[in-house]
CSV table of N, CA and C in Angstrom, one decimal:
chain,number,residue,atom,x,y,z
P,3,MET,N,-60.4,66.0,30.7
P,3,MET,CA,-60.9,66.3,29.4
P,3,MET,C,-60.0,65.5,28.5
P,4,LEU,N,-58.7,65.8,28.5
P,4,LEU,CA,-57.7,65.2,27.5
P,4,LEU,C,-57.8,63.6,27.6
P,5,ALA,N,-57.8,63.0,28.9
P,5,ALA,CA,-58.0,61.5,29.1
P,5,ALA,C,-59.2,61.1,28.4
P,6,LEU,N,-60.3,61.7,28.5
P,6,LEU,CA,-61.7,61.3,27.9
P,6,LEU,C,-61.5,61.2,26.4
P,7,ALA,N,-60.9,62.4,25.9
P,7,ALA,CA,-60.6,62.4,24.4
P,7,ALA,C,-59.8,61.3,23.8
P,8,ALA,N,-58.6,61.0,24.7
P,8,ALA,CA,-57.7,60.1,24.3
P,8,ALA,C,-58.4,58.5,24.3
P,9,VAL,N,-59.2,58.3,25.1
P,9,VAL,CA,-59.9,57.1,25.4
P,9,VAL,C,-60.8,57.0,24.2
P,10,LEU,N,-61.6,58.0,23.9
P,10,LEU,CA,-62.5,58.0,22.9
P,10,LEU,C,-61.7,57.8,21.5
P,11,VAL,N,-60.8,58.2,21.2
P,11,VAL,CA,-59.9,58.1,19.9
P,11,VAL,C,-59.4,56.7,19.8
P,12,LEU,N,-59.0,56.1,21.1
P,12,LEU,CA,-58.6,54.6,21.1
P,12,LEU,C,-59.8,53.6,20.8
P,13,VAL,N,-60.8,54.0,21.4
P,13,VAL,CA,-62.0,53.2,21.2
P,13,VAL,C,-62.6,53.3,19.8
P,14,ASP,N,-62.7,54.5,19.2
P,14,ASP,CA,-63.1,54.7,17.9
P,14,ASP,C,-62.2,53.9,16.9
P,15,GLN,N,-60.9,54.2,17.1
P,15,GLN,CA,-60.2,53.6,16.1
P,15,GLN,C,-60.1,52.1,16.1
P,16,LEU,N,-60.2,51.4,17.4
P,16,LEU,CA,-60.2,50.0,17.5
P,16,LEU,C,-61.5,49.5,17.0
P,17,THR,N,-62.7,50.3,17.0
P,17,THR,CA,-63.9,49.7,16.5
P,17,THR,C,-63.9,49.8,15.0
P,18,LYS,N,-63.1,50.8,14.5
P,18,LYS,CA,-63.2,51.1,13.0
P,18,LYS,C,-62.3,49.9,12.5
P,19,TRP,N,-61.2,49.5,13.2
P,19,TRP,CA,-60.3,48.5,12.8
P,19,TRP,C,-61.1,47.2,12.8
P,20,TRP,N,-62.0,47.0,13.9
P,20,TRP,CA,-62.7,45.7,13.9
P,20,TRP,C,-63.8,45.5,12.8
P,21,ALA,N,-64.4,46.8,12.5
P,21,ALA,CA,-65.5,46.9,11.5
P,21,ALA,C,-64.8,46.5,10.0
P,22,GLU,N,-63.6,47.1,9.8
P,22,GLU,CA,-62.9,46.8,8.4
P,22,GLU,C,-62.6,45.3,8.3
P,23,SER,N,-62.1,44.7,9.6
P,23,SER,CA,-61.7,43.3,9.6
P,23,SER,C,-62.9,42.4,9.5
P,24,LYS,N,-63.9,42.7,10.0
P,24,LYS,CA,-65.1,41.7,10.0
P,24,LYS,C,-66.1,42.1,9.1
P,25,LEU,N,-66.4,43.2,8.6
P,25,LEU,CA,-67.6,43.7,7.9
P,25,LEU,C,-67.2,43.9,6.3
P,26,THR,N,-66.0,43.8,6.0
P,26,THR,CA,-65.7,43.9,4.4
P,26,THR,C,-66.2,43.0,3.8
P,27,GLY,N,-67.0,43.3,2.7
P,27,GLY,CA,-67.6,42.2,1.9
P,27,GLY,C,-68.7,41.6,2.3
P,28,ARG,N,-69.3,41.9,3.4
P,28,ARG,CA,-70.3,41.1,4.0
P,28,ARG,C,-71.7,41.8,3.9
P,29,ALA,N,-72.7,41.2,4.1
P,29,ALA,CA,-74.1,41.8,4.1
P,29,ALA,C,-74.2,42.3,5.6
P,30,PRO,N,-75.0,43.3,5.5
P,30,PRO,CA,-75.3,44.0,6.9
P,30,PRO,C,-75.6,42.9,8.1
P,31,ILE,N,-75.2,43.2,9.2
P,31,ILE,CA,-75.5,42.3,10.2
P,31,ILE,C,-76.5,42.9,11.1
P,32,GLN,N,-77.7,42.3,11.4
P,32,GLN,CA,-78.8,42.8,12.0
P,32,GLN,C,-78.5,42.8,13.6
P,33,VAL,N,-78.6,44.0,14.3
P,33,VAL,CA,-78.3,43.9,15.7
P,33,VAL,C,-79.9,43.9,16.4
P,34,VAL,N,-80.6,45.1,15.9
P,34,VAL,CA,-82.0,45.2,16.3
P,34,VAL,C,-82.8,45.2,15.1
P,35,GLY,N,-83.0,44.1,14.5
P,35,GLY,CA,-83.9,44.0,13.2
P,35,GLY,C,-83.3,45.1,12.2
P,36,GLU,N,-84.0,45.7,11.4
P,36,GLU,CA,-83.4,46.7,10.4
P,36,GLU,C,-83.3,48.1,11.1
P,37,LEU,N,-83.6,48.2,12.4
P,37,LEU,CA,-83.4,49.4,13.1
P,37,LEU,C,-82.0,49.9,13.2
P,38,ILE,N,-81.2,48.8,13.7
P,38,ILE,CA,-79.8,49.0,13.9
P,38,ILE,C,-79.0,47.7,13.3
P,39,GLN,N,-78.1,48.1,12.4
P,39,GLN,CA,-77.2,47.0,11.6
P,39,GLN,C,-75.8,47.6,11.8
P,40,LEU,N,-75.0,46.5,11.5
P,40,LEU,CA,-73.6,46.8,11.3
P,40,LEU,C,-73.2,46.8,9.8
P,41,ARG,N,-72.9,47.8,9.2
P,41,ARG,CA,-72.6,47.8,7.7
P,41,ARG,C,-71.4,48.8,7.5
P,42,LEU,N,-70.4,48.2,6.7
P,42,LEU,CA,-69.4,49.0,6.5
P,42,LEU,C,-69.5,50.0,5.5
P,43,THR,N,-69.1,51.3,5.5
P,43,THR,CA,-69.1,52.3,4.6
P,43,THR,C,-68.0,53.2,4.7
P,44,TYR,N,-67.5,53.9,3.6
P,44,TYR,CA,-66.8,55.0,3.9
P,44,TYR,C,-67.2,56.2,3.3
P,45,ASN,N,-67.2,57.3,4.2
P,45,ASN,CA,-67.8,58.6,4.0
P,45,ASN,C,-66.6,59.7,3.7
P,46,PRO,N,-66.8,60.2,2.6
P,46,PRO,CA,-65.8,61.3,2.2
P,46,PRO,C,-66.3,62.7,2.8
P,47,GLY,N,-67.6,62.6,3.0
P,47,GLY,CA,-68.2,64.0,3.4
P,47,GLY,C,-68.5,64.0,5.0
P,48,ALA,N,-69.5,65.0,5.2
P,48,ALA,CA,-69.7,65.3,6.5
P,48,ALA,C,-71.0,64.4,6.9
P,49,ALA,N,-71.8,64.7,7.8
P,49,ALA,CA,-73.0,64.0,8.2
P,49,ALA,C,-73.8,64.0,7.1
P,50,PHE,N,-74.3,62.8,6.8
P,50,PHE,CA,-75.4,62.6,5.7
P,50,PHE,C,-74.6,62.6,4.4
P,51,SER,N,-73.2,62.5,4.5
P,51,SER,CA,-72.5,62.5,3.2
P,51,SER,C,-72.5,63.7,2.5
P,52,ILE,N,-72.9,64.9,3.2
P,52,ILE,CA,-72.9,66.3,2.8
P,52,ILE,C,-71.5,66.7,2.4
P,53,GLY,N,-71.4,67.3,1.3
P,53,GLY,CA,-69.9,68.0,1.0
P,53,GLY,C,-68.9,66.9,0.7
P,54,THR,N,-69.3,65.9,-0.1
P,54,THR,CA,-68.3,64.8,-0.4
P,54,THR,C,-67.2,65.3,-1.4
P,55,GLU,N,-67.3,66.4,-1.9
P,55,GLU,CA,-66.3,66.8,-2.8
P,55,GLU,C,-65.4,68.0,-2.2
P,56,TYR,N,-65.7,68.3,-0.8
P,56,TYR,CA,-64.9,69.2,-0.2
P,56,TYR,C,-64.4,68.4,1.1
P,57,THR,N,-63.9,67.2,1.0
P,57,THR,CA,-63.1,66.4,2.1
P,57,THR,C,-62.0,67.3,2.6
P,58,TRP,N,-61.2,68.0,1.8
P,58,TRP,CA,-60.1,68.8,2.3
P,58,TRP,C,-60.6,69.9,3.4
P,59,VAL,N,-61.8,70.6,3.0
P,59,VAL,CA,-62.4,71.5,3.8
P,59,VAL,C,-62.9,70.9,5.3
P,60,LEU,N,-63.3,69.7,5.3
P,60,LEU,CA,-63.6,69.0,6.5
P,60,LEU,C,-62.5,68.7,7.2
P,61,THR,N,-61.4,68.4,6.6
P,61,THR,CA,-60.0,68.1,7.2
P,61,THR,C,-59.6,69.5,7.9
P,62,LEU,N,-59.7,70.6,7.3
P,62,LEU,CA,-59.2,71.9,7.9
P,62,LEU,C,-60.2,72.2,9.0
P,63,PHE,N,-61.4,72.0,8.9
P,63,PHE,CA,-62.4,72.2,10.0
P,63,PHE,C,-62.0,71.4,11.2
P,64,ALA,N,-61.8,70.0,10.9
P,64,ALA,CA,-61.5,69.2,12.2
P,64,ALA,C,-60.2,69.4,12.7
P,65,ALA,N,-59.4,70.0,12.0
P,65,ALA,CA,-57.9,70.4,12.5
P,65,ALA,C,-58.2,71.8,13.4
P,66,ALA,N,-58.8,72.6,12.8
P,66,ALA,CA,-59.3,73.9,13.7
P,66,ALA,C,-60.1,73.6,14.9
P,67,THR,N,-60.8,72.6,14.9
P,67,THR,CA,-61.7,72.3,16.0
P,67,THR,C,-60.7,71.7,17.2
P,68,VAL,N,-59.9,70.8,16.7
P,68,VAL,CA,-58.9,70.3,17.6
P,68,VAL,C,-58.0,71.2,18.2
P,69,ALA,N,-57.6,72.2,17.4
P,69,ALA,CA,-56.6,73.1,17.8
P,69,ALA,C,-57.2,73.9,18.8
P,70,VAL,N,-58.6,74.6,18.7
P,70,VAL,CA,-59.3,75.6,19.5
P,70,VAL,C,-59.5,74.7,20.8
P,71,ILE,N,-60.0,73.6,20.7
P,71,ILE,CA,-60.5,72.9,21.9
P,71,ILE,C,-59.3,72.6,22.8
P,72,THR,N,-58.1,72.4,22.2
P,72,THR,CA,-56.8,72.0,22.9
P,72,THR,C,-56.4,73.3,23.6
P,73,PHE,N,-56.5,74.3,23.0
P,73,PHE,CA,-56.2,75.8,23.5
P,73,PHE,C,-57.0,76.1,24.8
P,74,VAL,N,-58.3,76.0,24.7
P,74,VAL,CA,-59.2,76.3,25.5
P,74,VAL,C,-59.3,75.3,26.7
P,75,ALA,N,-58.7,74.1,26.5
P,75,ALA,CA,-58.6,72.9,27.5
P,75,ALA,C,-58.0,73.6,28.9
P,76,ARG,N,-57.0,74.3,28.9
P,76,ARG,CA,-56.4,74.8,30.0
P,76,ARG,C,-57.2,75.7,31.0
P,77,ARG,N,-58.2,76.3,30.5
P,77,ARG,CA,-59.1,77.2,31.1
P,77,ARG,C,-60.3,76.4,31.7
P,78,VAL,N,-60.5,75.3,31.4
P,78,VAL,CA,-61.9,74.6,31.7
P,78,VAL,C,-61.7,74.1,33.2
P,79,ARG,N,-62.6,74.4,34.2
P,79,ARG,CA,-62.6,74.0,35.5
P,79,ARG,C,-63.8,73.1,35.8
P,80,SER,N,-64.8,73.5,34.9
P,80,SER,CA,-66.1,72.7,35.1
P,80,SER,C,-66.1,71.2,34.7
P,81,ARG,N,-66.5,70.3,35.6
P,81,ARG,CA,-66.5,68.8,35.0
P,81,ARG,C,-67.4,68.7,33.9
P,82,ALA,N,-68.6,69.2,33.8
P,82,ALA,CA,-69.5,69.2,32.9
P,82,ALA,C,-69.0,69.6,31.4
P,83,TRP,N,-68.3,70.7,31.6
P,83,TRP,CA,-67.7,71.4,30.2
P,83,TRP,C,-66.5,70.4,29.9
P,84,ALA,N,-65.7,69.9,30.8
P,84,ALA,CA,-64.8,69.0,30.5
P,84,ALA,C,-65.1,67.8,29.8
P,85,VAL,N,-66.3,67.1,30.1
P,85,VAL,CA,-66.9,66.0,29.6
P,85,VAL,C,-67.4,66.4,28.2
P,86,GLY,N,-68.2,67.5,28.1
P,86,GLY,CA,-68.6,68.0,26.7
P,86,GLY,C,-67.4,68.3,25.8
P,87,LEU,N,-66.5,69.0,26.1
P,87,LEU,CA,-65.5,69.3,25.3
P,87,LEU,C,-64.6,68.1,25.0
P,88,GLY,N,-64.4,67.1,25.9
P,88,GLY,CA,-63.6,65.9,25.8
P,88,GLY,C,-64.3,65.2,24.6
P,89,LEU,N,-65.5,65.0,24.8
P,89,LEU,CA,-66.3,64.3,23.8
P,89,LEU,C,-66.1,64.8,22.2
P,90,VAL,N,-66.3,66.1,22.3
P,90,VAL,CA,-66.1,66.8,20.9
P,90,VAL,C,-64.6,66.8,20.5
P,91,LEU,N,-63.6,66.8,21.3
P,91,LEU,CA,-62.3,66.8,20.9
P,91,LEU,C,-61.7,65.4,20.6
P,92,GLY,N,-62.4,64.3,21.3
P,92,GLY,CA,-62.1,63.0,20.9
P,92,GLY,C,-62.5,62.7,19.4
P,93,GLY,N,-63.9,63.1,19.4
P,93,GLY,CA,-64.6,62.8,17.9
P,93,GLY,C,-63.9,63.7,16.8
P,94,ALA,N,-63.6,64.9,17.1
P,94,ALA,CA,-63.0,65.6,16.0
P,94,ALA,C,-61.6,65.1,15.9
P,95,THR,N,-60.8,64.7,16.8
P,95,THR,CA,-59.5,64.2,16.6
P,95,THR,C,-59.5,62.8,15.8
P,96,THR,N,-60.4,61.9,16.2
P,96,THR,CA,-60.4,60.7,15.2
P,96,THR,C,-60.9,60.9,13.9
P,97,HIS,N,-61.7,62.0,13.7
P,97,HIS,CA,-62.2,62.1,12.3
P,97,HIS,C,-60.8,62.7,11.5
P,98,LEU,N,-60.2,63.7,12.3
P,98,LEU,CA,-58.9,64.3,11.5
P,98,LEU,C,-58.0,63.1,11.4
P,99,LEU,N,-57.9,62.2,12.1
P,99,LEU,CA,-57.0,61.1,11.8
P,99,LEU,C,-57.4,60.3,10.7
P,100,ASP,N,-58.7,60.2,10.4
P,100,ASP,CA,-59.2,59.4,9.2
P,100,ASP,C,-59.0,60.3,8.1
P,101,ARG,N,-59.2,61.5,8.1
P,101,ARG,CA,-59.1,62.4,7.0
P,101,ARG,C,-57.6,62.6,6.4
P,102,LEU,N,-56.6,62.4,7.4
P,102,LEU,CA,-55.2,62.6,7.2
P,102,LEU,C,-54.6,61.2,6.7
P,103,LEU,N,-55.1,60.1,7.3
P,103,LEU,CA,-54.3,58.6,7.1
P,103,LEU,C,-55.2,57.8,6.3
P,104,ARG,N,-56.2,57.9,6.0
P,104,ARG,CA,-57.1,56.8,5.2
P,104,ARG,C,-57.1,57.2,3.6
P,105,GLU,N,-57.3,56.2,3.0
P,105,GLU,CA,-57.6,56.3,1.5
P,105,GLU,C,-58.6,57.2,1.3
P,106,PRO,N,-58.6,58.0,0.1
P,106,PRO,CA,-57.8,57.9,-1.0
P,106,PRO,C,-56.4,58.8,-0.8
P,107,GLY,N,-56.1,59.3,0.2
P,107,GLY,CA,-54.8,60.1,0.4
P,107,GLY,C,-54.9,61.3,1.5
P,108,PHE,N,-53.8,61.8,1.8
P,108,PHE,CA,-53.7,62.8,2.8
P,108,PHE,C,-54.5,63.9,2.7
P,109,ALA,N,-55.3,64.3,3.7
P,109,ALA,CA,-56.2,65.4,3.7
P,109,ALA,C,-57.5,65.0,3.0
P,110,ARG,N,-57.6,63.7,2.4
P,110,ARG,CA,-58.8,63.4,1.6
P,110,ARG,C,-59.3,62.1,1.9
P,111,GLY,N,-58.9,61.5,3.0
P,111,GLY,CA,-59.2,60.5,3.6
P,111,GLY,C,-60.7,60.2,4.0
P,112,HIS,N,-61.4,59.1,3.8
P,112,HIS,CA,-62.6,58.8,4.0
P,112,HIS,C,-62.9,58.2,5.4
P,113,VAL,N,-63.8,58.7,6.1
P,113,VAL,CA,-64.0,58.2,7.5
P,113,VAL,C,-64.8,56.9,7.5
P,114,VAL,N,-64.4,56.1,8.4
P,114,VAL,CA,-65.0,54.6,8.4
P,114,VAL,C,-66.3,54.6,9.4
P,115,ASP,N,-67.3,54.4,8.6
P,115,ASP,CA,-68.7,54.4,9.2
P,115,ASP,C,-69.2,52.9,9.2
P,116,PHE,N,-69.9,52.4,10.4
P,116,PHE,CA,-70.4,51.2,10.3
P,116,PHE,C,-71.6,50.8,11.2
P,117,ILE,N,-72.0,51.7,11.9
P,117,ILE,CA,-73.2,51.7,12.7
P,117,ILE,C,-74.3,52.3,12.0
P,118,ASP,N,-75.3,51.5,11.6
P,118,ASP,CA,-76.2,51.8,10.6
P,118,ASP,C,-77.5,51.9,11.5
P,119,TYR,N,-78.1,53.1,11.8
P,119,TYR,CA,-79.3,53.3,12.5
P,119,TYR,C,-80.2,54.2,11.6
P,120,GLY,N,-81.1,53.4,11.1
P,120,GLY,CA,-82.2,54.0,10.2
P,120,GLY,C,-81.5,54.8,9.1
P,121,PRO,N,-81.9,56.0,8.9
P,121,PRO,CA,-81.4,56.8,7.7
P,121,PRO,C,-79.8,57.1,8.0
P,122,PHE,N,-79.2,56.9,9.0
P,122,PHE,CA,-77.9,57.3,9.4
P,122,PHE,C,-77.0,56.3,9.4
P,123,VAL,N,-75.8,56.4,9.1
P,123,VAL,CA,-74.6,55.4,9.1
P,123,VAL,C,-73.5,56.1,9.8
P,124,GLY,N,-72.9,55.8,11.0
P,124,GLY,CA,-72.0,56.5,11.7
P,124,GLY,C,-71.0,55.6,12.5
P,125,ASN,N,-70.2,56.2,13.3
P,125,ASN,CA,-69.3,55.4,14.2
P,125,ASN,C,-69.3,56.0,15.7
P,126,VAL,N,-68.4,55.4,16.4
P,126,VAL,CA,-68.2,55.7,17.9
P,126,VAL,C,-67.9,57.3,17.9
P,127,ALA,N,-67.0,57.8,17.2
P,127,ALA,CA,-66.9,59.3,17.2
P,127,ALA,C,-68.1,60.0,16.9
P,128,ASP,N,-68.9,59.8,16.0
P,128,ASP,CA,-70.0,60.5,15.6
P,128,ASP,C,-71.0,60.5,16.9
P,129,ILE,N,-71.3,59.4,17.5
P,129,ILE,CA,-72.1,59.4,18.7
P,129,ILE,C,-71.5,60.4,19.8
P,130,ALA,N,-70.1,60.4,20.0
P,130,ALA,CA,-69.6,61.1,21.0
P,130,ALA,C,-69.6,62.6,20.5
P,131,LEU,N,-69.6,63.0,19.3
P,131,LEU,CA,-69.7,64.5,18.9
P,131,LEU,C,-71.2,64.9,19.0
P,132,VAL,N,-72.0,64.1,18.7
P,132,VAL,CA,-73.4,64.6,18.9
P,132,VAL,C,-73.8,64.7,20.6
P,133,LEU,N,-73.3,63.9,21.4
P,133,LEU,CA,-73.4,64.0,22.6
P,133,LEU,C,-72.7,65.0,23.3
P,134,GLY,N,-71.4,65.4,22.8
P,134,GLY,CA,-70.7,66.4,23.3
P,134,GLY,C,-71.2,67.7,22.8
P,135,VAL,N,-71.7,67.9,21.5
P,135,VAL,CA,-72.2,69.1,21.1
P,135,VAL,C,-73.5,69.4,21.9
P,136,ALA,N,-74.3,68.4,22.1
P,136,ALA,CA,-75.6,68.5,22.8
P,136,ALA,C,-75.3,69.2,24.2
P,137,LEU,N,-74.4,68.5,24.9
P,137,LEU,CA,-74.1,68.8,26.3
P,137,LEU,C,-73.5,70.2,26.4
P,138,THR,N,-72.6,70.6,25.5
P,138,THR,CA,-71.9,72.1,25.3
P,138,THR,C,-73.1,73.0,25.2
P,139,MET,N,-74.1,72.7,24.3
P,139,MET,CA,-75.2,73.7,24.0
P,139,MET,C,-76.0,73.8,25.2
P,140,VAL,N,-76.3,72.7,25.9
P,140,VAL,CA,-77.1,72.8,27.1
P,140,VAL,C,-76.4,73.8,28.2
P,141,LEU,N,-75.0,73.5,28.3
P,141,LEU,CA,-74.3,74.1,29.5
P,141,LEU,C,-74.2,75.7,29.0
P,142,SER,N,-74.3,76.1,27.7
P,142,SER,CA,-74.2,77.4,27.2
P,142,SER,C,-75.4,78.0,27.5
P,143,LEU,N,-76.6,77.4,27.1
P,143,LEU,CA,-78.0,77.9,27.3
P,143,LEU,C,-78.2,78.1,28.9
P,144,ARG,N,-77.7,77.4,29.7
P,144,ARG,CA,-78.0,77.6,31.2
P,144,ARG,C,-76.8,78.4,31.8
P,145,ASP,N,-76.0,79.1,30.9
P,145,ASP,CA,-75.1,80.0,31.4
P,145,ASP,C,-74.0,79.4,32.4
P,146,ILE,N,-73.7,78.2,32.3
P,146,ILE,CA,-72.7,77.4,33.1
P,146,ILE,C,-71.4,77.9,32.6
P,147,PRO,N,-70.6,78.5,33.5
P,147,PRO,CA,-69.2,78.8,33.1
P,147,PRO,C,-68.2,77.7,33.0
P,148,MET,N,-67.4,77.9,32.0
P,148,MET,CA,-66.3,76.6,31.7
P,148,MET,C,-65.4,76.6,32.8
P,149,SER,N,-65.1,77.8,33.3
P,149,SER,CA,-64.2,77.9,34.5
P,149,SER,C,-64.7,78.6,35.8
P,150,GLY,N,-64.1,78.2,36.9
P,150,GLY,CA,-64.7,79.0,38.1
P,150,GLY,C,-64.2,80.3,38.2
P,151,PRO,N,-64.3,81.0,39.3
P,151,PRO,CA,-63.7,82.4,39.5
P,151,PRO,C,-62.3,82.2,39.5
P,152,ALA,N,-61.6,83.2,39.2
P,152,ALA,CA,-60.1,83.3,39.0
P,152,ALA,C,-59.7,83.0,40.6
P,153,ALA,N,-58.7,82.3,40.7
P,153,ALA,CA,-58.3,81.9,42.1
P,153,ALA,C,-57.5,83.2,42.6
P,154,GLU,N,-57.9,83.6,43.8
P,154,GLU,CA,-57.4,84.8,44.4
P,154,GLU,C,-56.4,84.5,45.3
P,155,PRO,N,-55.2,85.1,45.6
P,155,PRO,CA,-54.2,84.8,46.5
P,155,PRO,C,-55.0,84.8,47.9
P,156,ALA,N,-54.5,84.0,48.7
P,156,ALA,CA,-54.9,83.9,50.1
P,156,ALA,C,-54.5,85.0,50.9
P,157,THR,N,-55.3,85.7,51.7
P,157,THR,CA,-54.9,86.8,52.5
P,157,THR,C,-55.2,86.6,54.0
P,158,ALA,N,-54.6,87.2,54.8
P,158,ALA,CA,-55.0,86.9,56.2
P,158,ALA,C,-56.3,87.7,56.5
P,159,PRO,N,-57.1,87.2,57.4
P,159,PRO,CA,-58.2,87.9,57.7
P,159,PRO,C,-58.1,89.3,58.2
P,160,GLU,N,-59.0,90.2,57.8
P,160,GLU,CA,-58.8,91.5,58.3
P,160,GLU,C,-58.9,91.6,59.9
P,161,GLN,N,-57.9,92.5,60.4
P,161,GLN,CA,-58.0,92.5,62.0
P,161,GLN,C,-58.9,93.9,62.2
P,162,PRO,N,-59.5,93.8,63.2
P,162,PRO,CA,-60.3,95.1,63.5
P,162,PRO,C,-59.3,96.2,64.0
P,163,ALA,N,-59.6,97.3,63.5
P,163,ALA,CA,-58.8,98.4,63.7
P,163,ALA,C,-58.4,98.6,65.2
P,164,ALA,N,-57.2,98.8,65.6
P,164,ALA,CA,-57.0,99.1,66.9
P,164,ALA,C,-57.5,100.4,67.6
P,165,THR,N,-58.1,100.5,68.7
P,165,THR,CA,-58.5,101.7,69.2
P,165,THR,C,-57.6,102.3,70.0
P,166,PRO,N,-57.2,103.7,69.8
P,166,PRO,CA,-56.4,104.5,70.7
P,166,PRO,C,-56.5,104.6,72.0
């Protein structure tokens, strides 16, 4: 789970670096007509630019998400849960980094978005978050446990009682 999250943070930050270096001051680049374009934007809010005046609250929410998933990580034994939570952890971590380290300042930074798909503009972390949340919802609805049964100490097989 932690390895997946780390790779996701790296890929997301590298793609944002690429977007800023190649898309700044450019018209959108059409990838699939007007359906999918590459267009650089900076989002101070949440999805759909909701809550743009509450960037610091989003920073706290991202920090809490990272802390909770990191705490829960040691109990996860299910590969499916590890993937789902790894996607959410990676996406939340990279958004937290944007909020903490990008302009206009600490805990108020704007998230770099550049993948324009119709009414939405997002980034790699957004895709990971949506997939991770969807997967964890399916796992929850199907009652798939995060961890297997607690490991029990190995015991010697029971011997039949000796007859006198």
